[in-house]
Coordinates of C-alpha atoms and ligand atoms in Angstrom, one line a residue:
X1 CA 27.2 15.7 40.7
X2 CA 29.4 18.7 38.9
X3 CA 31.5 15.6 37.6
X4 CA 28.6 13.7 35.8
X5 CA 27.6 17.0 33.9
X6 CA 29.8 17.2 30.8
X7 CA 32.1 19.8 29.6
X8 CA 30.1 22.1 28.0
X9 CA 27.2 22.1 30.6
X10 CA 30.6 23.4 33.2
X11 CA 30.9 25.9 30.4
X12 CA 27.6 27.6 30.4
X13 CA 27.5 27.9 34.2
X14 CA 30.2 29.9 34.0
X15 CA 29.6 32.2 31.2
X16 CA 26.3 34.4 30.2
X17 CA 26.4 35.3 26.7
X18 CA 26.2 39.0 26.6
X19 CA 23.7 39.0 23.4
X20 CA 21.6 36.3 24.4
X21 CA 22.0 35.5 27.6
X22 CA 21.4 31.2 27.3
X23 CA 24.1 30.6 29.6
X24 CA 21.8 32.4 32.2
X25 CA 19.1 30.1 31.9
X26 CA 21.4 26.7 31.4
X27 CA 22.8 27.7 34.8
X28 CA 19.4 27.4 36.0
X29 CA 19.1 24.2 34.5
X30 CA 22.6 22.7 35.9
X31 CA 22.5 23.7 39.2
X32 CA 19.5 21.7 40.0
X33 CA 20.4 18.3 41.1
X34 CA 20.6 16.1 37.2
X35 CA 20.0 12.3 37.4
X36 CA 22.6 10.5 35.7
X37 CA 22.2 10.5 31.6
X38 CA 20.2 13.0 31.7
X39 CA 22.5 15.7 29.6
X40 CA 22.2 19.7 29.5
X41 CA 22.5 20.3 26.3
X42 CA 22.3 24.0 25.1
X43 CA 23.8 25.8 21.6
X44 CA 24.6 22.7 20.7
X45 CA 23.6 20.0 18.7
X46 CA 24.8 16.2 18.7
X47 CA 27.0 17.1 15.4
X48 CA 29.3 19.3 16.9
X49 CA 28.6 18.0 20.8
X50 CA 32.2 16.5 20.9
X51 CA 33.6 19.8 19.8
X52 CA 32.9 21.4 22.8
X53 CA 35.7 20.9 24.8
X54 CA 38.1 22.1 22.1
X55 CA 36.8 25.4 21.8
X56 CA 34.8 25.2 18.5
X57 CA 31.2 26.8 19.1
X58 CA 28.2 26.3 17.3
X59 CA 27.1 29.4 15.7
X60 CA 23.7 28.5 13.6
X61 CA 24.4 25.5 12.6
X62 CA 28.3 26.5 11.4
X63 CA 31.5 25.2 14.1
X64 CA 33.3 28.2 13.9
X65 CA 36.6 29.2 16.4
X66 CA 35.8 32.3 17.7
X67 CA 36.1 34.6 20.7
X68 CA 32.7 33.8 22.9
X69 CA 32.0 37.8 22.4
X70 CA 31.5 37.2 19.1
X71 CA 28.7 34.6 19.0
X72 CA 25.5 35.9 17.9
X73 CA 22.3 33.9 18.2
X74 CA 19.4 36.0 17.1
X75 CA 17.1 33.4 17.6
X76 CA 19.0 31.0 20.2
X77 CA 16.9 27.7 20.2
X78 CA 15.5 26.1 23.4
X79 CA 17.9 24.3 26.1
X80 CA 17.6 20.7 25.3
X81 CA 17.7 17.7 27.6
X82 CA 19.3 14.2 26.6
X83 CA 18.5 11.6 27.9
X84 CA 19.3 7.9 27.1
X85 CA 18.5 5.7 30.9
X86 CA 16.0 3.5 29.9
X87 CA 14.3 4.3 33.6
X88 CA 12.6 7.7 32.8
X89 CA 11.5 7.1 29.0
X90 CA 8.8 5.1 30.6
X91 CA 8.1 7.7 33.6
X92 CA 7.8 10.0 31.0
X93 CA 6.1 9.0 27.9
X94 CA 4.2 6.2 29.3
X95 CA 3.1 7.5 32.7
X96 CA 2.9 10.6 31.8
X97 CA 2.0 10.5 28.4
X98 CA 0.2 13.8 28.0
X99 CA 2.8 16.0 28.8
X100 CA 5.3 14.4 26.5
X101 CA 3.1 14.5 23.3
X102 CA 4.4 17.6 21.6
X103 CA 7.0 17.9 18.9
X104 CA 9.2 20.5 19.0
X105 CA 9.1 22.4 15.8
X106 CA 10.1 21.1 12.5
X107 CA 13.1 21.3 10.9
X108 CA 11.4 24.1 8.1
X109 CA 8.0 24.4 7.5
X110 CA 5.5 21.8 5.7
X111 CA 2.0 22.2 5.0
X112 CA 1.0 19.1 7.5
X113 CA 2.7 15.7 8.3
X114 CA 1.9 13.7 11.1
X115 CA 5.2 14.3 13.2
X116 CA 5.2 18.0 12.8
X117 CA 0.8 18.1 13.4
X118 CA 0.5 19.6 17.3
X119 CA -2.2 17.2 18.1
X120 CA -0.8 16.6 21.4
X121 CA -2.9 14.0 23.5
X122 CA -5.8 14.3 21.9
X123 CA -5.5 12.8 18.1
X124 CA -9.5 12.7 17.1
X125 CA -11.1 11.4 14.0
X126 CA -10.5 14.8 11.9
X127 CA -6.4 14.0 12.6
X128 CA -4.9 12.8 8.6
X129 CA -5.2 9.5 9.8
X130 CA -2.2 7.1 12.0
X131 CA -3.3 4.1 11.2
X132 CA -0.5 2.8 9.1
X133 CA -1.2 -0.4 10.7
X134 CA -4.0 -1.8 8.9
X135 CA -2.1 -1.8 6.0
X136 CA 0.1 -4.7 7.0
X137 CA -1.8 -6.8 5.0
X138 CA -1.8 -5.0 1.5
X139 CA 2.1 -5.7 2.6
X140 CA 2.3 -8.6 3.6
X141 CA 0.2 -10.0 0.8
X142 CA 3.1 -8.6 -1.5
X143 CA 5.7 -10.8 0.3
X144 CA 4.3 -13.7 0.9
X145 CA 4.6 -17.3 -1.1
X146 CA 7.6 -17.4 -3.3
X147 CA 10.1 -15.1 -3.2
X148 CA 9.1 -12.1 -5.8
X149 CA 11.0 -9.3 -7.2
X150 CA 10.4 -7.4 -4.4
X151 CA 11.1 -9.7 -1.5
X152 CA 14.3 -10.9 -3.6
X153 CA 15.9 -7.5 -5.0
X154 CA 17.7 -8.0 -7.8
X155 CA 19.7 -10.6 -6.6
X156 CA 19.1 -13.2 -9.2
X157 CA 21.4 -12.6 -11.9
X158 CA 24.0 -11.6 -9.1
X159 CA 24.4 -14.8 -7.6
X160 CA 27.0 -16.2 -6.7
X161 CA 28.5 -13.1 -6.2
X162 CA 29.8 -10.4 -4.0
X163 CA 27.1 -7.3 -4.3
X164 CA 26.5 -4.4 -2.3
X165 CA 23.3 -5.2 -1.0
X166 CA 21.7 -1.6 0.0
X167 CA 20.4 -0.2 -3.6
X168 CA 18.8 -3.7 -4.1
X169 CA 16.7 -3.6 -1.1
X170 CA 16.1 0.0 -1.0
X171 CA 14.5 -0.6 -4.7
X172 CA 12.6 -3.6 -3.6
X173 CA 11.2 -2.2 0.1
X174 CA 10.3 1.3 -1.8
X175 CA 8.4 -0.8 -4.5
X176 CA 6.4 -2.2 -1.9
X177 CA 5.8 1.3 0.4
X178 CA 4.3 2.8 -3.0
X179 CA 2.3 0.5 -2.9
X180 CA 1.1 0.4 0.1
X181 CA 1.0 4.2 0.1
X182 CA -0.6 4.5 -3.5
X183 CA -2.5 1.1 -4.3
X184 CA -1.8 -1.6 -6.8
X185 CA -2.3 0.3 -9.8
X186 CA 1.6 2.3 -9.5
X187 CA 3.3 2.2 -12.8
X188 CA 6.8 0.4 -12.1
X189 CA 8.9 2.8 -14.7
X190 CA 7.9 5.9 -12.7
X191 CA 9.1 3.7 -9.2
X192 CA 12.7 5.1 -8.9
X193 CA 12.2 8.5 -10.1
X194 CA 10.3 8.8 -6.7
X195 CA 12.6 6.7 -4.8
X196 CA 15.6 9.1 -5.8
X197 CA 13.6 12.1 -5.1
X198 CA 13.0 10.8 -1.4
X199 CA 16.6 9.4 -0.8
X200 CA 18.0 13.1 -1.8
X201 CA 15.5 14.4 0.4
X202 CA 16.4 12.3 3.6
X203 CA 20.4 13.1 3.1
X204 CA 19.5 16.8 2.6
X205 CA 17.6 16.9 5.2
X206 CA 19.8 14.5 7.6
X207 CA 22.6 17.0 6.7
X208 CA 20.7 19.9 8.5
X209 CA 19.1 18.0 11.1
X210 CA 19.7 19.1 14.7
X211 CA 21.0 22.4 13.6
X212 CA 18.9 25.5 14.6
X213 CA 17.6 27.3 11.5
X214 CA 15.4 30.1 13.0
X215 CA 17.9 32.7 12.2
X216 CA 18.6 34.8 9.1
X217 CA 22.4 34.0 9.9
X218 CA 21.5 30.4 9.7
X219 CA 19.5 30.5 6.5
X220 CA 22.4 32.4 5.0
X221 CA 24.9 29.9 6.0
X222 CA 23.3 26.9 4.6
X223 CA 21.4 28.3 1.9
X224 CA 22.7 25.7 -0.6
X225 CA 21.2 22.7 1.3
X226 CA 17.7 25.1 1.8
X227 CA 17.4 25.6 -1.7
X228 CA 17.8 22.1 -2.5
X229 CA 15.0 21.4 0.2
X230 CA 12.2 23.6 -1.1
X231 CA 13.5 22.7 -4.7
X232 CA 12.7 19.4 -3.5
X233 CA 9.3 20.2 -2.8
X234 CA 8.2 21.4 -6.1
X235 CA 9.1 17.9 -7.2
X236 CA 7.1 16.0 -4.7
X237 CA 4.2 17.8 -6.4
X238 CA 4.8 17.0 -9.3
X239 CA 5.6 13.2 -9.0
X240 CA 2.6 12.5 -6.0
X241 CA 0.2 14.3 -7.5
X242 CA -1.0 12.5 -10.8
X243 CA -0.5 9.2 -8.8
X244 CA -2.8 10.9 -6.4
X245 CA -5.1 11.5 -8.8
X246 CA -5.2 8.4 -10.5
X247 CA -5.9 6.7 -7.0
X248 CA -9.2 8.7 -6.9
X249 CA -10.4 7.5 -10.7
X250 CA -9.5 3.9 -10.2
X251 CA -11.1 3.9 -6.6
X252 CA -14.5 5.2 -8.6
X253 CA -14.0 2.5 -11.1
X254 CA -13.3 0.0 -9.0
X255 CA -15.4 0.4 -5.8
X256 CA -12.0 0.7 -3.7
X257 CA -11.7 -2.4 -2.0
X258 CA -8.5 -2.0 -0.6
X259 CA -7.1 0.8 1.3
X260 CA -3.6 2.1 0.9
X261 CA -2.8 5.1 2.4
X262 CA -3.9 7.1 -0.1
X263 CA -7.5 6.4 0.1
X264 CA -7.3 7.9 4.0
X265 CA -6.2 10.7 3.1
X266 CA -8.8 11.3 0.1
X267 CA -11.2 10.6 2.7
X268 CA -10.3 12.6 6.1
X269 CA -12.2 15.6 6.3
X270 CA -10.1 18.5 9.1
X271 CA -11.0 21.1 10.6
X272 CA -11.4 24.3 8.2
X273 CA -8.9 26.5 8.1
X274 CA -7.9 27.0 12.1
X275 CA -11.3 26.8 13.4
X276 CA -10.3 23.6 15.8
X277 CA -14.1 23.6 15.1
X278 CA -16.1 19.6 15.1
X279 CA -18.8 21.0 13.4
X280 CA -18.9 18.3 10.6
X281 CA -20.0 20.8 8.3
X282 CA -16.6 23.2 9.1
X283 CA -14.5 20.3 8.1
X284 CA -12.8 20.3 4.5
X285 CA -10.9 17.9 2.4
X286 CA -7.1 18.1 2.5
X287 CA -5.5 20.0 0.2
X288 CA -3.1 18.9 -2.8
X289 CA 0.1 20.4 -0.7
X290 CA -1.0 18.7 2.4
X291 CA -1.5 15.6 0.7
X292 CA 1.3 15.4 -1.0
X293 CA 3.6 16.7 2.3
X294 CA 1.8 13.2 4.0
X295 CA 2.7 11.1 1.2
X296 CA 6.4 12.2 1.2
X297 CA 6.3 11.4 5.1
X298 CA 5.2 8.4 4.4
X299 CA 7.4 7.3 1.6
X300 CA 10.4 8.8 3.7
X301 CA 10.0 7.4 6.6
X302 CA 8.7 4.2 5.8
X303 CA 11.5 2.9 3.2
X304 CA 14.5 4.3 4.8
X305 CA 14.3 2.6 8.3
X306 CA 12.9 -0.7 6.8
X307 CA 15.9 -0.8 4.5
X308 CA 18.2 -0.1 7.6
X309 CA 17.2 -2.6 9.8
X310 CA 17.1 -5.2 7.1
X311 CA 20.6 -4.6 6.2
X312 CA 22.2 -4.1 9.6
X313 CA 20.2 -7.7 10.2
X314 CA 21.9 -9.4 7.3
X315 CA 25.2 -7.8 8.6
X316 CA 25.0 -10.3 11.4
X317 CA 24.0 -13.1 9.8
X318 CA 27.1 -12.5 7.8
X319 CA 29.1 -12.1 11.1
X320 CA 27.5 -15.1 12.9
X321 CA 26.9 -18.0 11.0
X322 CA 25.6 -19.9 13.4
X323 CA 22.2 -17.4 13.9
X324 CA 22.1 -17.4 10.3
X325 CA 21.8 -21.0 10.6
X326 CA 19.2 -21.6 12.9
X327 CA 16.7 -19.3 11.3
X328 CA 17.2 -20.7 7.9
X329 CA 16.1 -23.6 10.0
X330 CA 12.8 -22.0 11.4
X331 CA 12.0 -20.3 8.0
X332 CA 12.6 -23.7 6.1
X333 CA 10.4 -25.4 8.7
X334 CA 7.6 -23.1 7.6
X335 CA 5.7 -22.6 4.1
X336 CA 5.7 -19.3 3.4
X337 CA 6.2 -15.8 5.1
X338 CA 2.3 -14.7 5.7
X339 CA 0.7 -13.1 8.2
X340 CA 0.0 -16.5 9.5
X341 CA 3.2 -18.3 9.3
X342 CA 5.4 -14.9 10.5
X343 CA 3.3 -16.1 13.7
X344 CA 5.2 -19.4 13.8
X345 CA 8.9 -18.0 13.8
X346 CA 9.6 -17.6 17.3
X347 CA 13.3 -16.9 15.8
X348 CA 12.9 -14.4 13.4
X349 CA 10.6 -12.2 15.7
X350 CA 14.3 -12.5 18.2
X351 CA 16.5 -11.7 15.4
X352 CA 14.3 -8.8 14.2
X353 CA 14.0 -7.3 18.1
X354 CA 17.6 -8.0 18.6
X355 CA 18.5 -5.6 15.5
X356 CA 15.6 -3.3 16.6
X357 CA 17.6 -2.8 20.0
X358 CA 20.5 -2.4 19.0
X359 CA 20.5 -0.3 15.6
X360 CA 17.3 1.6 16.1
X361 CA 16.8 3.2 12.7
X362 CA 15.6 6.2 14.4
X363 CA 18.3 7.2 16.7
X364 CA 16.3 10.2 18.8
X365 CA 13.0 10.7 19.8
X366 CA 12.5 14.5 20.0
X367 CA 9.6 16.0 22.1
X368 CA 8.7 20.0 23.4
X369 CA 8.0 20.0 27.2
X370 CA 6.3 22.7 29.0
X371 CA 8.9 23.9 31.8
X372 CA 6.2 22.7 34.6
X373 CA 6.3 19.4 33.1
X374 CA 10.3 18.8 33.8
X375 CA 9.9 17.5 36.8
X376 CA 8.6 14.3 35.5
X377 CA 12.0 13.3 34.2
X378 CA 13.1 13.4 38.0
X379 CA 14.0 16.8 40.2
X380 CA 15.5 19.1 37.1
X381 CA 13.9 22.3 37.3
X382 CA 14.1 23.9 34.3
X383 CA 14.0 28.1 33.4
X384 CA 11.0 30.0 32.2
X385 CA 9.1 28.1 28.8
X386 CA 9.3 25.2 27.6
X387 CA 12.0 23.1 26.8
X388 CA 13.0 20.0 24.0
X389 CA 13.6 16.5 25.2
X390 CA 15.5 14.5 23.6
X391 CA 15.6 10.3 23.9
X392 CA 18.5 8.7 22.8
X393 CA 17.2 5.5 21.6
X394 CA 19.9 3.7 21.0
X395 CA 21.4 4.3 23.9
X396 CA 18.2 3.4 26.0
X397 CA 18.3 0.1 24.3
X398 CA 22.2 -0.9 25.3
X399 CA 22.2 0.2 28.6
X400 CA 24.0 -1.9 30.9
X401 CA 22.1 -2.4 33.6
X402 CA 19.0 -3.1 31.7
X403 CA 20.6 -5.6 29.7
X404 CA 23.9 -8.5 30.1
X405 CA 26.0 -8.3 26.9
X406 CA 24.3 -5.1 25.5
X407 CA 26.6 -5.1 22.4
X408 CA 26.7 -8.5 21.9
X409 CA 24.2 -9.4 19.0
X410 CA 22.3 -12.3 20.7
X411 CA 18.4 -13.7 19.7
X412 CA 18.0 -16.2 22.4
X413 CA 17.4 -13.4 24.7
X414 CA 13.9 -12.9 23.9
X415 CA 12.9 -16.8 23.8
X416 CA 11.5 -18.6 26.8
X417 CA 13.7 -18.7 29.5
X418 CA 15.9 -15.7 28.3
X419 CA 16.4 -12.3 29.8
X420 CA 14.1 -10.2 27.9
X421 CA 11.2 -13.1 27.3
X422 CA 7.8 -10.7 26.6
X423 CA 9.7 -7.8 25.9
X424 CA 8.3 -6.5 22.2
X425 CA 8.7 -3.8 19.8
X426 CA 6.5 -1.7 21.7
X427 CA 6.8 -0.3 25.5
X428 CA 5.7 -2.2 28.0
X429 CA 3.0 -1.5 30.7
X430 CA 5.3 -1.7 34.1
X431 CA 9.0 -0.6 32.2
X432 CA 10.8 0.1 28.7
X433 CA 13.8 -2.0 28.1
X434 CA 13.7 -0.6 24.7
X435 CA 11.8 1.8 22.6
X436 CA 12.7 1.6 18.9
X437 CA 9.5 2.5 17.8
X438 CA 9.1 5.4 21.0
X439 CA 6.5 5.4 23.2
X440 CA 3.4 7.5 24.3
X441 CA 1.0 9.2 22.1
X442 CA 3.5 10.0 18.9
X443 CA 5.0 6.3 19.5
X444 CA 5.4 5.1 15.7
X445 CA 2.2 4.3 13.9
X446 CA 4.1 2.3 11.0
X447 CA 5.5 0.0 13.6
X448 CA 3.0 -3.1 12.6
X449 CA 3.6 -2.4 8.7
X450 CA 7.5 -2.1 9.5
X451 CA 7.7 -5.2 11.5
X452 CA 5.8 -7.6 9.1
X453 CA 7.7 -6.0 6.3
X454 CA 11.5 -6.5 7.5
X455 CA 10.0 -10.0 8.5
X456 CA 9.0 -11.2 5.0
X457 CA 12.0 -10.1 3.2
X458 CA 14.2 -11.3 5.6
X459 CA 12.4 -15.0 5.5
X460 CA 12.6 -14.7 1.7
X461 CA 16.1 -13.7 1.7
X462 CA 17.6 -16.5 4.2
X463 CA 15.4 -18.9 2.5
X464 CA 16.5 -18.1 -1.0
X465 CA 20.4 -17.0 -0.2
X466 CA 22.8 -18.1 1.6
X467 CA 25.0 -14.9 2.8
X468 CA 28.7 -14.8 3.3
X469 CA 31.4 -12.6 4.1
X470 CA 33.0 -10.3 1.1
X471 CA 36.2 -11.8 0.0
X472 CA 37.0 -8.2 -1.6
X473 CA 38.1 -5.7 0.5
X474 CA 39.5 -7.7 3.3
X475 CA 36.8 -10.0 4.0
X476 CA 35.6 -7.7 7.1
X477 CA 31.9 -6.0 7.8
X478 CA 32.6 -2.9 9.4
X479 CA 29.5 -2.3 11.9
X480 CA 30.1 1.7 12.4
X481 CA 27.2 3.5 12.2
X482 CA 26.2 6.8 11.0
X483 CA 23.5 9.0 12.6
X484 CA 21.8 11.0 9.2
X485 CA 18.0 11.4 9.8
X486 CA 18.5 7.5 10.4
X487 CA 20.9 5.4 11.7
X488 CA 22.5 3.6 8.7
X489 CA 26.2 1.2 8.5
X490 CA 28.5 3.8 7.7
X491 CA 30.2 1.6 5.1
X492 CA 27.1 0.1 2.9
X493 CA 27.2 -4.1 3.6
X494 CA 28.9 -5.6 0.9
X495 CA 28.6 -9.3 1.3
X496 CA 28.9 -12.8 -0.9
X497 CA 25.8 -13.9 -1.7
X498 CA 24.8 -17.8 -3.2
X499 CA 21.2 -18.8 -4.3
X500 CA 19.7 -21.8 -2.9
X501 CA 17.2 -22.6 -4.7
X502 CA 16.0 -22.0 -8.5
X503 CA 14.5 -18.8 -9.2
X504 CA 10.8 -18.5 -10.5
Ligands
HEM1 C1 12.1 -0.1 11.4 C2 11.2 0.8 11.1 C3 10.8 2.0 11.9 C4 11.3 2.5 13.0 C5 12.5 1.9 13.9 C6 10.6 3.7 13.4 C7 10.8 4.5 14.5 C8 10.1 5.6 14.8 C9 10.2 6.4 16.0 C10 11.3 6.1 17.1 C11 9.4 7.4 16.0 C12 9.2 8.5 17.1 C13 8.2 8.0 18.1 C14 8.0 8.8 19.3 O1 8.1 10.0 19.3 O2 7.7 8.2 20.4 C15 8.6 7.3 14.8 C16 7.6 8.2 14.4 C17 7.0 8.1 13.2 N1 7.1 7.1 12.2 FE1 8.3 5.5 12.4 N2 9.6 3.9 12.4 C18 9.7 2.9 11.5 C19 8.9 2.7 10.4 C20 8.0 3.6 10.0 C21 7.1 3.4 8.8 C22 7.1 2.2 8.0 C23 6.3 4.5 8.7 C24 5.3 4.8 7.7 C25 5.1 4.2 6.6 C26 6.7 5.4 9.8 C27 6.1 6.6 10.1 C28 6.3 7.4 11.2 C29 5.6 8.7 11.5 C30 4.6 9.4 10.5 C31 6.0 9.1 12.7 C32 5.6 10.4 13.5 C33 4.5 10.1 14.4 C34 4.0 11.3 15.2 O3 4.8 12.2 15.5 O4 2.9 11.4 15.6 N3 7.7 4.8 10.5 N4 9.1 6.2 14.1

């Protein structure tokens, strides 16, 4: 079993920090018998990780070389478990779903957003609402027919020509997440000010993600990248708020027929001010800062990982002709991408999983475990208080024994007959061959909206483009990812790109 554990676990059993004494309690940890991919990960986040064996320890976020007596963590954060075998996500966050439905803490603090609220297992009606789903079909509606600005970014005047497609579709998908977030009535011009203002804020914070920020030593050392967050969310109240506010006057005028996000949030009424009372008359309206902390979340997470998948898809149409083929075929075969016809593209739902699984645009699922509560991931006992679990979702989806080719990029897999027919976006009631969306009660609430949406444009982009490899630059795609906040191609797709048909 020692030989399984790696490196730096071996390290911490042999040596106590004198200041803070973690190695203490990872000793407690590695000694008790670890199933495979299950890691013991402690001081050390997934940036540095591959440091460890050279010597270079974390100190608060900085890889420094220095004597072990010298490390200080004044506030050390919690041992961490990895864990990327697809056979105890499902133990864990479907079978035991109660125990797993904490966060552990955020990166720095926000007024409220869904993945840092500590609802645990029991989400009620006075939760800001999860229900991203039923806005699929304000969405939807926006991609469907003919191909539209939005569901063909930019392309037109570009083609036949090599372009770099990211900025194009990050412009078009965060069009379309406005609107679903703030209603039809969002003036265009004011569009990218917003869209830069979140895509500064997902590197910033990508940047400091997985490092431990509790300590004054830690704020110290990345005070640039701090300053930039808060700075950051000054902005946010200034850009969401008016739109905010406009929302409410045109849902009086209007008689709010549709519901983008916005309108939930006007009307969720929480608990007053730490009461956990459900006296309705002790609830309370949110507050601007807490609206416009669930708007960023919303903007954030909901463009960013869209645009990822769509692009790491197009990447393998480029690679493989031949898939890029047959589902021009399908979406030929079918009018036009609605709710509806999406239904009828057997295909396209294989190509979309298929990216799903392998380039999860979320690469880990973090969740805070009470210590009782370890010994659903199998026999680890754990030492005193609780613990952070991490999933490695990519991981779980290309594990070998769960899956025959796992880095091969092949659809037919989920069609009749295939090895993972019935498997879907979502985990499975008997096993989880994949979990891009997580699982349990924090499992992703925009899943629905994401699916349709990476759906449409890629239906309107096959059926409108034909994509090719780049002749500049060597005529390669280089598939290496990068893990910051999402999991996005290192090396932005660059790719030739020919229109079909005319434009409208
Ligand atoms: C390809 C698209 C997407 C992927 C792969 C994805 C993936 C994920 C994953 C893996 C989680 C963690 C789930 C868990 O802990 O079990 C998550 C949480 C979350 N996602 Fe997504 N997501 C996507 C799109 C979206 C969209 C479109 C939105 C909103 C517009 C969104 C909003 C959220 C929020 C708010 C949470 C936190 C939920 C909680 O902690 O309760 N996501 N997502």
């Amino acid at each position: 079993m020692e030989d399984m554990l790696p490196d730096i676990t071996c390290k911490f059993r042999r040596q106590t920090c004198a200041v803070c004494k973690r190695g203490a309690e990872a000793e407690v940890v590695a000694a008790a018998p670890v199933e495979p991919r299950v890691q013991v990960l402690h001081h050390q986040p997934a940036s540095s990780r591959s440091k460890a064996s050279t010597g270079q320890w974390h100190v608060a976020g900085a890889s420094l070389r220095l004597p072990h007596a010298l490390v200080v963590f004044p506030t050390p954060p919690p041992p961490e478990l990895e864990i990327g075998d697809p056979a105890l996500p499902h133990r864990a966050l479907v079978e035991n779903a109660n125990a797993f439905a904490y966060r552990p803490p955020g990166l720095f603090p926000v007024a409220l957003n869904l993945s840092s609220l500590p609802y645990g297992p029991h989400p009620d009606a006075t939760s800001p609402p999860r229900h991203f789903t039923l806005h699929t079909s304000v969405t939807s509606r926006h991609c469907s027919g003919r191909p539209s600005k939005a569901s063909s970014p930019g392309l037109s005047a570009q083609a036949p020509s090599q372009v770099v497609v990211r900025d194009h579709l990050y412009a078009a998908v965060f069009a379309l997440v406005a609107r679903a977030c703030f209603g039809d009535g969002v003036d265009e011009r004011h569009v990218s000010a917003r869209q830069r203002v979140i895509q500064e804020f997902v590197v910033t914070a990508g940047e400091l993600s997985g490092i431990p920020l509790g300590s004054r030593l830690a704020k110290l050392v990345h005070r640039r990248r701090l300053r930039h967050l808060f700075a950051f969310r000054g902005r946010q109240a200034e850009l969401f708020l008016p739109l905010i506010a406009a929302r409410r006057r045109s849902r009086a005028r209007h008689g709010g027929v549709r519901r983008p996000y916005v309108d939930s949030l006007i009307d969720v009424r929480v608990p007053s001010d730490n009461t956990g009372s459900r006296d309705i008359d002790c609830r309370r309206a949110l507050r601007d800062d807490e609206m416009w902390s669930l708007v960023s979340e919303f903007l954030g997470g909901g463009a960013d990982t869209i645009v990822a998948i769509i692009e790491w898809t197009l990447a393998h149409l480029v690679i493989q002709p031949e898939v890029q083929s047959e589902l021009r075929r399908e979406v030929d075969a079918v009018d036009a991408a609605s709710d509806k016809s999406l239904r009828k593209m057997p295909y396209l739902h294989a190509v979309v999983l298929e990216s799903l699984r392998m380039h999860p645009s979320v690469p880990f699922v973090p969740h805070r475990v009470r210590a009782e509560d370890a010994t659903l991931l199998g026999e680890t006992t754990v030492p005193a208080g609780d613990f952070n679990v991490r999933f490695v979702v990519g991981d779980i989806g290309r594990d070998s024994k769960a899956w025959t080719d796992p880095d091969e990029f092949q659809p037919e897999r989920y069609l009749a007959g295939g090895e993972a027919e019935g498997v879907g976006p979502s985990a499975g009631p008997k096993e989880m061959k994949m979990m891009p969306f997580g699982a349990g009660h924090r499992f992703c609430p925009g899943m629905g909206m994401a699916v349709v949406n990476i759906k449409c444009f890629l239906a309107a982009l096959v059926r409108e483009f034909e994509w090719a490899p780049p002749v500049e630059g060597g005529g390669g795609v280089d598939m290496t990812d990068l893990n910051v906040f999402f999991k996005v191609m290192k090396k932005p797709l660059s790719t030739r790109v020919t229109r079909r048909t005319r434009s409208v």
